[in-house]
Short mmCIF file of C-alpha atoms in Angstrom, two decimals:
data_model
loop_
_atom_site.label_atom_id
_atom_site.label_comp_id
_atom_site.label_asym_id
_atom_site.label_seq_id
_atom_site.Cartn_x
_atom_site.Cartn_y
_atom_site.Cartn_z
CA MET A 39 0.00 0.00 0.00
CA THR A 40 1.12 3.57 -0.70
CA PRO A 41 2.34 5.25 2.51
CA THR A 42 1.65 8.82 3.57
CA VAL A 43 4.23 11.39 4.56
CA THR A 44 2.63 11.47 8.01
CA GLU A 45 3.24 7.73 8.43
CA LEU A 46 6.84 8.04 7.28
CA LEU A 47 7.45 10.87 9.75
CA LEU A 48 5.88 9.07 12.71
CA ALA A 49 8.00 6.01 11.94
CA ARG A 50 11.07 8.19 12.67
CA ALA A 51 9.72 9.84 15.84
CA ALA A 52 12.05 7.89 18.16
CA ASP A 53 14.93 7.37 15.73
CA PRO A 54 18.24 8.62 17.21
CA SER A 55 20.11 8.46 13.89
CA THR A 56 20.98 11.65 12.01
CA GLY A 57 17.92 13.05 10.25
CA LEU A 58 18.85 16.54 9.03
CA LEU A 59 22.12 18.32 8.31
CA PHE A 60 22.54 21.98 7.36
CA GLU A 61 25.82 23.85 7.32
CA ASP A 62 27.33 23.05 10.74
CA ARG A 63 24.11 21.94 12.45
CA ARG A 64 22.64 18.47 12.84
CA TRP A 65 19.34 17.06 14.08
CA SER A 66 18.47 13.45 14.86
CA TRP A 67 15.35 12.09 13.22
CA ALA A 68 13.64 12.23 16.61
CA ASP A 69 14.53 15.92 16.94
CA HIS A 70 13.52 16.55 13.34
CA VAL A 71 10.06 15.04 13.84
CA GLN A 72 9.66 16.98 17.09
CA ALA A 73 10.49 20.20 15.23
CA CYS A 74 7.90 19.27 12.59
CA ALA A 75 5.35 18.75 15.36
CA GLY A 76 6.14 22.18 16.82
CA HIS A 77 5.62 23.80 13.42
CA ALA A 78 2.42 21.79 12.99
CA ALA A 79 1.10 23.28 16.23
CA ALA A 80 2.02 26.78 15.02
CA LEU A 81 0.25 26.22 11.69
CA THR A 82 -2.84 24.96 13.49
CA ALA A 83 -2.92 28.12 15.60
CA MET A 84 -2.65 30.44 12.60
CA LEU A 85 -4.57 28.76 9.78
CA ARG A 86 -7.99 27.28 9.25
CA PRO A 87 -8.13 23.46 9.05
CA GLY A 88 -6.68 22.32 5.74
CA GLY A 89 -5.63 25.86 4.83
CA HIS A 90 -2.87 26.67 2.33
CA PHE A 91 0.26 28.66 3.20
CA GLY A 92 3.02 29.91 0.95
CA LEU A 93 6.72 29.43 1.68
CA LEU A 94 9.37 31.58 0.02
CA ALA A 95 12.73 30.25 1.16
CA ASP A 96 15.91 28.51 0.10
CA ASN A 97 16.75 24.96 1.22
CA ILE A 98 16.92 25.74 4.92
CA PRO A 99 15.84 23.57 7.88
CA GLU A 100 12.56 25.50 8.25
CA PHE A 101 11.51 24.26 4.81
CA SER A 102 11.80 20.68 6.03
CA PHE A 103 10.13 21.47 9.37
CA LEU A 104 7.19 23.22 7.70
CA LEU A 105 6.71 20.47 5.13
CA GLY A 106 6.64 17.90 7.90
CA GLY A 107 4.44 20.24 9.93
CA ALA A 108 1.97 20.49 7.06
CA ALA A 109 1.78 16.70 6.92
CA LEU A 110 1.13 16.39 10.66
CA SER A 111 -1.40 19.23 10.82
CA GLY A 112 -3.31 18.58 7.60
CA HIS A 113 -2.31 21.88 5.96
CA VAL A 114 -0.96 22.45 2.45
CA LEU A 115 2.46 23.97 1.76
CA VAL A 116 2.75 26.06 -1.42
CA GLY A 117 6.33 26.26 -2.70
CA LEU A 118 6.94 29.76 -4.08
CA ASN A 119 9.70 30.53 -6.57
CA PRO A 120 11.99 33.44 -5.57
CA THR A 121 12.74 34.18 -9.25
CA ARG A 122 9.16 35.46 -9.56
CA ARG A 123 8.56 39.14 -8.83
CA GLY A 124 5.82 41.64 -8.02
CA THR A 125 2.45 40.95 -9.61
CA ALA A 126 3.67 37.61 -10.98
CA LEU A 127 4.48 36.34 -7.50
CA ALA A 128 1.24 37.80 -6.14
CA ARG A 129 -0.60 35.92 -8.87
CA ASP A 130 0.96 32.65 -7.70
CA VAL A 131 -0.03 33.37 -4.10
CA ALA A 132 -3.63 34.07 -5.11
CA LEU A 133 -3.87 31.11 -7.51
CA ALA A 134 -2.78 28.72 -4.76
CA ASP A 135 -5.32 30.12 -2.26
CA CYS A 136 -2.63 31.00 0.27
CA GLU A 137 -4.00 32.36 3.54
CA MET A 138 -0.57 33.70 4.45
CA VAL A 139 3.05 33.47 3.35
CA PHE A 140 6.18 32.68 5.37
CA ALA A 141 9.40 34.09 3.92
CA GLU A 142 13.07 34.45 4.65
CA ASP A 143 14.00 38.03 5.47
CA ARG A 144 15.93 38.37 2.21
CA TYR A 145 12.76 37.64 0.21
CA LEU A 146 10.32 39.87 2.10
CA PRO A 147 10.63 42.77 -0.41
CA LEU A 148 9.40 40.44 -3.17
CA LEU A 149 6.05 40.06 -1.40
CA SER A 150 5.01 43.73 -1.24
CA GLU A 151 2.02 42.93 -3.46
CA ALA A 152 1.20 39.52 -1.94
CA GLY A 153 -2.31 40.52 -0.88
CA VAL A 154 -2.20 38.26 2.20
CA PRO A 155 -0.39 38.47 5.55
CA VAL A 156 3.37 37.88 5.25
CA LEU A 157 5.34 36.57 8.23
CA PRO A 158 9.16 36.50 8.39
CA LEU A 159 10.41 33.00 9.09
CA SER A 160 12.58 34.50 11.79
CA ASP A 161 9.37 35.41 13.65
CA LEU A 162 7.78 31.96 13.33
CA GLU A 163 7.92 30.27 16.71
CA PRO A 164 7.23 26.52 16.86
CA LEU A 165 4.87 25.68 19.71
CA ARG A 166 5.51 23.10 22.40
CA GLU A 167 1.88 22.03 22.59
CA ALA A 168 1.19 18.34 22.10
CA VAL A 169 0.05 17.64 18.56
CA VAL A 170 -2.31 14.85 17.58
CA PRO A 171 -1.38 14.13 13.94
CA VAL A 172 -4.25 14.64 11.53
CA ALA A 173 -5.15 11.35 9.89
CA ALA A 174 -4.03 11.41 6.26
CA LYS A 175 -4.76 9.29 3.21
CA PRO A 176 -2.44 8.91 0.20
CA GLU A 177 -4.84 10.96 -1.94
CA ASP A 178 -4.89 13.90 0.51
CA LEU A 179 -3.22 17.09 -0.70
CA LEU A 180 0.10 17.97 0.96
CA MET A 181 1.82 20.45 -1.32
CA LEU A 182 1.33 22.65 -4.38
CA ILE A 183 4.38 22.92 -6.62
CA PHE A 184 4.49 25.40 -9.49
CA THR A 185 5.76 24.42 -12.91
CA SER A 186 8.65 26.41 -14.36
CA GLY A 187 6.37 28.44 -16.62
CA THR A 188 8.45 28.03 -19.77
CA SER A 189 5.32 27.76 -21.95
CA GLY A 190 3.09 30.24 -20.11
CA ASP A 191 2.17 31.18 -16.57
CA PRO A 192 3.31 28.59 -14.00
CA LYS A 193 0.68 26.03 -13.05
CA ALA A 194 0.12 24.84 -9.49
CA VAL A 195 0.53 21.05 -9.53
CA ARG A 196 -1.22 19.02 -6.85
CA CYS A 197 1.20 16.87 -4.86
CA THR A 198 -0.61 14.47 -2.56
CA HIS A 199 0.83 12.50 0.35
CA GLY A 200 1.07 9.50 -1.93
CA LYS A 201 2.73 11.42 -4.75
CA VAL A 202 5.47 12.53 -2.35
CA ALA A 203 5.78 9.39 -0.21
CA TYR A 204 5.56 6.72 -2.93
CA PRO A 205 8.62 7.73 -5.01
CA GLY A 206 10.62 8.19 -1.82
CA ALA A 207 9.79 4.69 -0.61
CA MET A 208 10.26 3.21 -4.08
CA LEU A 209 13.68 4.78 -4.65
CA ALA A 210 14.85 4.00 -1.11
CA THR A 211 14.02 0.32 -1.70
CA ARG A 212 15.35 0.25 -5.25
CA PHE A 213 18.72 1.68 -4.25
CA GLY A 214 18.96 -0.06 -0.88
CA LEU A 215 19.31 3.13 1.16
CA SER A 216 19.17 3.07 4.96
CA THR A 217 20.01 5.02 8.11
CA GLN A 218 23.66 4.48 7.21
CA ASP A 219 23.27 6.78 4.20
CA THR A 220 23.05 10.53 3.70
CA ALA A 221 20.98 12.12 0.94
CA TYR A 222 22.39 15.40 -0.38
CA VAL A 223 19.65 17.82 -1.49
CA SER A 224 20.84 20.93 -3.34
CA MET A 225 18.08 21.27 -5.94
CA PRO A 226 15.47 23.91 -4.90
CA MET A 227 12.82 22.45 -2.63
CA PHE A 228 10.05 24.49 -4.27
CA HIS A 229 10.39 22.07 -7.23
CA SER A 230 9.26 18.47 -7.35
CA ASN A 231 12.65 16.85 -8.00
CA ALA A 232 14.11 17.91 -4.67
CA ILE A 233 10.98 16.80 -2.79
CA MET A 234 10.30 13.48 -4.52
CA ALA A 235 13.82 12.36 -5.44
CA GLY A 236 15.63 13.90 -2.48
CA TRP A 237 13.72 14.84 0.68
CA SER A 238 11.23 11.96 0.57
CA VAL A 239 13.98 9.43 -0.23
CA GLY A 240 15.80 10.42 2.94
CA LEU A 241 12.57 10.32 4.94
CA ALA A 242 11.52 6.89 3.66
CA SER A 243 14.93 5.29 4.13
CA GLY A 244 15.88 7.00 7.36
CA ALA A 245 18.97 8.45 5.70
CA GLY A 246 20.16 11.82 6.87
CA ILE A 247 18.99 14.71 4.66
CA ALA A 248 21.84 17.14 4.00
CA LEU A 249 20.49 20.47 2.75
CA ARG A 250 22.45 22.93 0.64
CA ARG A 251 20.91 26.42 0.68
CA ARG A 252 21.43 26.75 -3.08
CA PHE A 253 23.14 24.54 -5.63
CA SER A 254 26.82 25.28 -6.16
CA ALA A 255 28.93 23.41 -8.70
CA SER A 256 32.16 24.26 -6.89
CA GLY A 257 30.59 23.40 -3.53
CA PHE A 258 29.24 20.02 -4.62
CA LEU A 259 32.26 17.81 -3.89
CA PRO A 260 33.27 19.64 -0.68
CA ASP A 261 29.70 19.22 0.58
CA VAL A 262 29.64 15.52 -0.33
CA ARG A 263 32.78 15.00 1.72
CA LYS A 264 31.68 17.25 4.59
CA PHE A 265 28.28 15.59 5.04
CA GLY A 266 29.39 12.07 4.09
CA ALA A 267 26.76 12.07 1.35
CA THR A 268 26.22 8.71 -0.33
CA TYR A 269 23.23 9.75 -2.47
CA ALA A 270 22.39 12.92 -4.39
CA ASN A 271 19.61 13.98 -6.74
CA TYR A 272 19.76 16.39 -9.67
CA VAL A 273 17.70 17.89 -12.45
CA GLY A 274 18.71 19.58 -15.70
CA LYS A 275 22.32 20.60 -16.13
CA PRO A 276 23.94 20.30 -12.67
CA LEU A 277 25.96 17.28 -13.75
CA SER A 278 27.48 19.37 -16.54
CA TYR A 279 28.14 22.26 -14.18
CA VAL A 280 29.94 20.01 -11.70
CA LEU A 281 31.96 18.43 -14.52
CA SER A 282 33.04 21.89 -15.65
CA THR A 283 34.89 22.47 -12.35
CA PRO A 284 38.68 21.90 -12.41
CA GLU A 285 39.48 18.19 -12.29
CA ARG A 286 41.65 16.82 -9.49
CA ASP A 287 43.37 13.47 -9.07
CA ASP A 288 41.42 12.74 -5.89
CA ASP A 289 37.91 13.52 -7.21
CA ALA A 290 36.86 9.89 -6.80
CA ASP A 291 37.98 9.92 -3.16
CA ASN A 292 34.55 10.64 -1.70
CA PRO A 293 31.65 8.69 -0.10
CA LEU A 294 29.18 9.22 -2.96
CA LYS A 295 27.67 5.96 -4.24
CA LEU A 296 24.66 6.99 -6.31
CA VAL A 297 23.43 10.05 -8.17
CA TYR A 298 19.82 10.03 -9.42
CA GLY A 299 17.87 12.50 -11.52
CA ASN A 300 16.60 13.39 -14.95
CA GLU A 301 17.48 15.44 -18.02
CA GLY A 302 21.19 14.85 -17.67
CA ALA A 303 23.19 14.97 -20.92
CA GLU A 304 23.93 11.43 -22.12
CA ALA A 305 27.62 12.13 -22.57
CA ASP A 306 27.90 13.30 -18.97
CA LEU A 307 26.53 10.17 -17.29
CA ALA A 308 29.56 7.93 -17.77
CA VAL A 309 32.07 10.77 -17.36
CA PHE A 310 30.54 11.88 -14.07
CA GLY A 311 30.42 8.34 -12.73
CA THR A 312 34.03 7.65 -13.64
CA ARG A 313 35.38 10.95 -12.36
CA PHE A 314 33.59 10.84 -9.00
CA GLY A 315 33.54 7.08 -8.49
CA CYS A 316 29.76 6.70 -8.32
CA HIS A 317 26.84 5.26 -10.26
CA VAL A 318 24.64 7.72 -12.18
CA VAL A 319 21.02 6.81 -12.96
CA ASP A 320 19.08 9.18 -15.19
CA ALA A 321 15.35 8.57 -15.21
CA PHE A 322 12.36 9.26 -17.43
CA GLY A 323 8.85 8.99 -16.13
CA SER A 324 5.30 10.24 -16.30
CA THR A 325 4.38 13.21 -14.15
CA GLU A 326 1.92 11.05 -12.23
CA GLY A 327 4.73 8.66 -11.31
CA GLY A 328 3.05 5.54 -12.69
CA VAL A 329 5.42 4.81 -15.60
CA ASN A 330 9.17 5.13 -15.18
CA PHE A 331 12.40 4.26 -16.97
CA GLY A 332 15.96 4.20 -15.72
CA ARG A 333 19.07 4.81 -17.79
CA ASP A 334 22.72 4.82 -16.86
CA ALA A 335 26.12 4.74 -18.49
CA GLY A 336 25.35 1.38 -20.15
CA THR A 337 22.12 2.55 -21.84
CA PRO A 338 22.31 2.86 -25.65
CA ALA A 339 22.44 6.42 -26.99
CA GLY A 340 18.99 7.88 -27.59
CA SER A 341 17.23 5.31 -25.42
CA LEU A 342 14.90 6.18 -22.54
CA GLY A 343 16.28 3.20 -20.66
CA ARG A 344 14.85 -0.06 -19.40
CA LEU A 345 11.36 -0.49 -18.03
CA LEU A 346 11.28 -0.74 -14.27
CA ASP A 347 9.50 -3.55 -12.45
CA GLY A 348 5.73 -3.41 -12.80
CA VAL A 349 5.76 -1.48 -16.10
CA ALA A 350 5.02 -3.23 -19.39
CA ILE A 351 4.30 -2.44 -23.04
CA LEU A 352 0.87 -3.88 -23.86
CA ALA A 353 -1.11 -4.10 -27.09
CA PRO A 354 -4.12 -1.76 -26.78
CA GLU A 355 -6.45 -4.20 -28.54
CA THR A 356 -5.72 -7.28 -26.42
CA GLY A 357 -3.92 -6.10 -23.31
CA LYS A 358 -1.21 -8.70 -24.03
CA PRO A 359 2.53 -7.89 -23.77
CA CYS A 360 4.06 -6.71 -27.03
CA PRO A 361 7.01 -8.70 -28.39
CA PRO A 362 10.48 -7.10 -28.35
CA ALA A 363 11.35 -5.01 -31.39
CA GLU A 364 13.44 -6.59 -34.14
CA PHE A 365 15.75 -4.58 -36.42
CA ASP A 366 17.48 -5.11 -39.72
CA ALA A 367 21.14 -4.45 -40.36
CA CYS A 368 20.45 -0.74 -40.91
CA GLY A 369 18.54 -0.35 -37.65
CA LYS A 370 15.09 -0.24 -39.25
CA PRO A 371 12.37 -1.90 -37.13
CA LEU A 372 10.94 -5.03 -38.74
CA ASN A 373 7.91 -5.58 -36.50
CA ALA A 374 6.80 -2.11 -35.48
CA ALA A 375 3.11 -2.98 -35.78
CA GLU A 376 3.46 -5.71 -33.13
CA ALA A 377 6.19 -4.16 -30.95
CA VAL A 378 4.61 -0.72 -30.46
CA GLY A 379 2.02 -0.53 -27.68
CA GLU A 380 0.95 1.35 -24.58
CA LEU A 381 3.11 1.85 -21.50
CA VAL A 382 1.14 0.41 -18.59
CA ASN A 383 1.78 0.15 -14.87
CA THR A 384 0.63 -3.41 -14.28
CA GLY A 385 0.97 -3.31 -10.51
CA GLY A 386 -2.34 -1.38 -9.86
CA ALA A 387 -5.22 -4.15 -10.67
CA GLY A 388 -3.25 -6.29 -7.61
CA GLU A 389 -3.86 -3.35 -5.15
CA PHE A 390 -7.44 -3.17 -6.37
CA ALA A 391 -7.96 -6.88 -5.77
CA ALA A 392 -6.52 -6.56 -2.27
CA PHE A 393 -8.85 -3.61 -1.61
CA VAL A 394 -11.90 -5.58 -2.73
CA VAL A 395 -10.96 -8.62 -0.63
CA ALA A 396 -10.57 -6.37 2.42
CA GLN A 397 -14.18 -5.14 2.18
CA GLY A 398 -16.14 -6.98 4.86
CA ASP A 399 -19.51 -6.38 3.19
CA LEU A 400 -18.53 -8.09 -0.09
CA GLY A 401 -18.69 -11.85 -0.34
CA PRO A 402 -16.61 -13.82 -2.87
CA LYS A 403 -19.54 -13.99 -5.32
CA GLN A 404 -19.99 -10.21 -5.18
CA ARG A 405 -16.45 -9.32 -6.14
CA PRO A 406 -16.09 -7.78 -9.62
CA ARG A 407 -14.43 -10.13 -12.09
CA PHE A 408 -13.74 -7.47 -14.72
CA VAL A 409 -13.23 -3.72 -14.60
CA ARG A 410 -13.67 -1.36 -17.54
CA VAL A 411 -12.96 2.37 -17.39
CA VAL A 412 -15.32 4.61 -19.35
CA GLU A 413 -15.66 8.39 -19.61
CA ALA A 414 -19.42 8.26 -18.97
CA LEU A 415 -22.15 5.67 -18.42
CA PRO A 416 -24.96 5.40 -21.00
CA ARG A 417 -28.17 6.79 -19.51
CA THR A 418 -31.83 7.27 -20.36
CA ALA A 419 -33.50 10.65 -20.62
CA THR A 420 -34.33 10.31 -16.91
CA HIS A 421 -30.70 9.59 -16.06
CA LYS A 422 -31.05 5.88 -15.37
CA VAL A 423 -28.07 3.72 -16.35
CA LEU A 424 -28.69 1.63 -19.47
CA LYS A 425 -27.46 -1.67 -18.11
CA ARG A 426 -28.43 -3.56 -21.28
CA GLU A 427 -26.02 -1.46 -23.34
CA LEU A 428 -23.22 -2.14 -20.89
CA ALA A 429 -24.02 -5.85 -20.95
CA ALA A 430 -24.06 -5.85 -24.75
CA GLU A 431 -20.61 -4.25 -24.86
CA GLY A 432 -19.27 -7.18 -22.83
CA VAL A 433 -15.79 -7.43 -21.33
CA ALA A 434 -13.64 -7.29 -24.44
CA GLU A 435 -12.20 -3.93 -23.36
CA ALA A 436 -12.20 -4.72 -19.64
CA TRP A 437 -9.36 -5.72 -17.34
CA GLU A 438 -9.62 -9.02 -15.52
CA VAL A 439 -9.27 -8.74 -11.75
CA ARG A 440 -7.03 -11.53 -10.50
CA TYR A 441 -7.78 -12.63 -6.94
CA PRO A 442 -5.43 -14.91 -5.00
CA GLY A 443 -6.53 -18.52 -5.25
CA THR A 444 -8.85 -18.00 -8.25
CA ARG A 445 -8.38 -19.46 -11.69
CA ARG A 446 -7.65 -17.28 -14.66
CA ARG A 447 -10.51 -16.63 -17.08
CA SER A 448 -10.19 -16.46 -20.83
CA GLN A 449 -12.25 -13.30 -21.39
CA GLY A 450 -11.15 -9.70 -21.15
CA ARG A 451 -7.69 -8.23 -21.03
CA ASP A 452 -4.83 -9.80 -19.11
CA ARG A 453 -4.04 -7.71 -16.05
#
């Protein structure tokens, strides 16, 4: 089952291992969670239940405390971009329904037109009152993250508990990270990469989260050594920027084991790994997180990488796996009609089956055998569902629900 950020935090509430590192300060996970609880109490005192608040800050400890506080209190953190100015920034605040904005002192002048109360982070006092964590579900909203706005005004993307917690847990398991590791986060935390491929990975694995206020190419390797970072995330061109720093004979003498991100230049992946003695994994995936690829130095040029576990290429007409592509001597595909299909996360119809089985008011004979997704149900003029039309359409386009201990049926798609 998909965890929530609240569950991941509470699992660390008594953990004495290092949870957060920033400059020369360190917090254990227990202290980190306690700080999140204090900020949760402060948010509860200032905002309506479930209210949204903006945060305009670099990667500082308060960002982590407020994100955890939002999870524990049921509020929604809106990550604001400090490159926005004046009316543009005020537009983002209004679009995200912020009741108030917290900001570092250096960014206060940018919020002169915010239109809502603005509180300096230096004036935000965490409360010592006991906090009863608000129950959260994976589909509950935790954060709004704005797109970069390269093709128009930035859009506020909904990031639920599940959307933040799931990739963290998945990557922590995939890469075998633990409390013995340290995740270095230098990408801006008002963007999704730092939250989903950095902060949540540390939270899910129990690794220490080492925050860098802002990314620095020249500061990358010194930080890795200072914090003992074994994992780092990136987006865009940071790999190239780090590679452009003067090379030294001892560059590979560092604790870094794995670097994970997306949009890295293909030529940089192998060079970075060799120079710094680590493994670089560059990923491609859907925004929703359901379909993902991984590529590294051994991936052929131009390839998105290999499908990860649980993802398959299925024929739309039958739901069956497509055969691998075959090529002639010139690289031309010979069986494109059969090899091209839809990318599908095949791990969902198992969670659905488990959900159905867990329902105490459904007997075995009442469990759905097939599921078909439609945009709308056929209805009469009085809005009654036309069951005969649904029955006539049959299960040819439906997915079979596979329950443990039941035999496979021959109708419908294979799921």
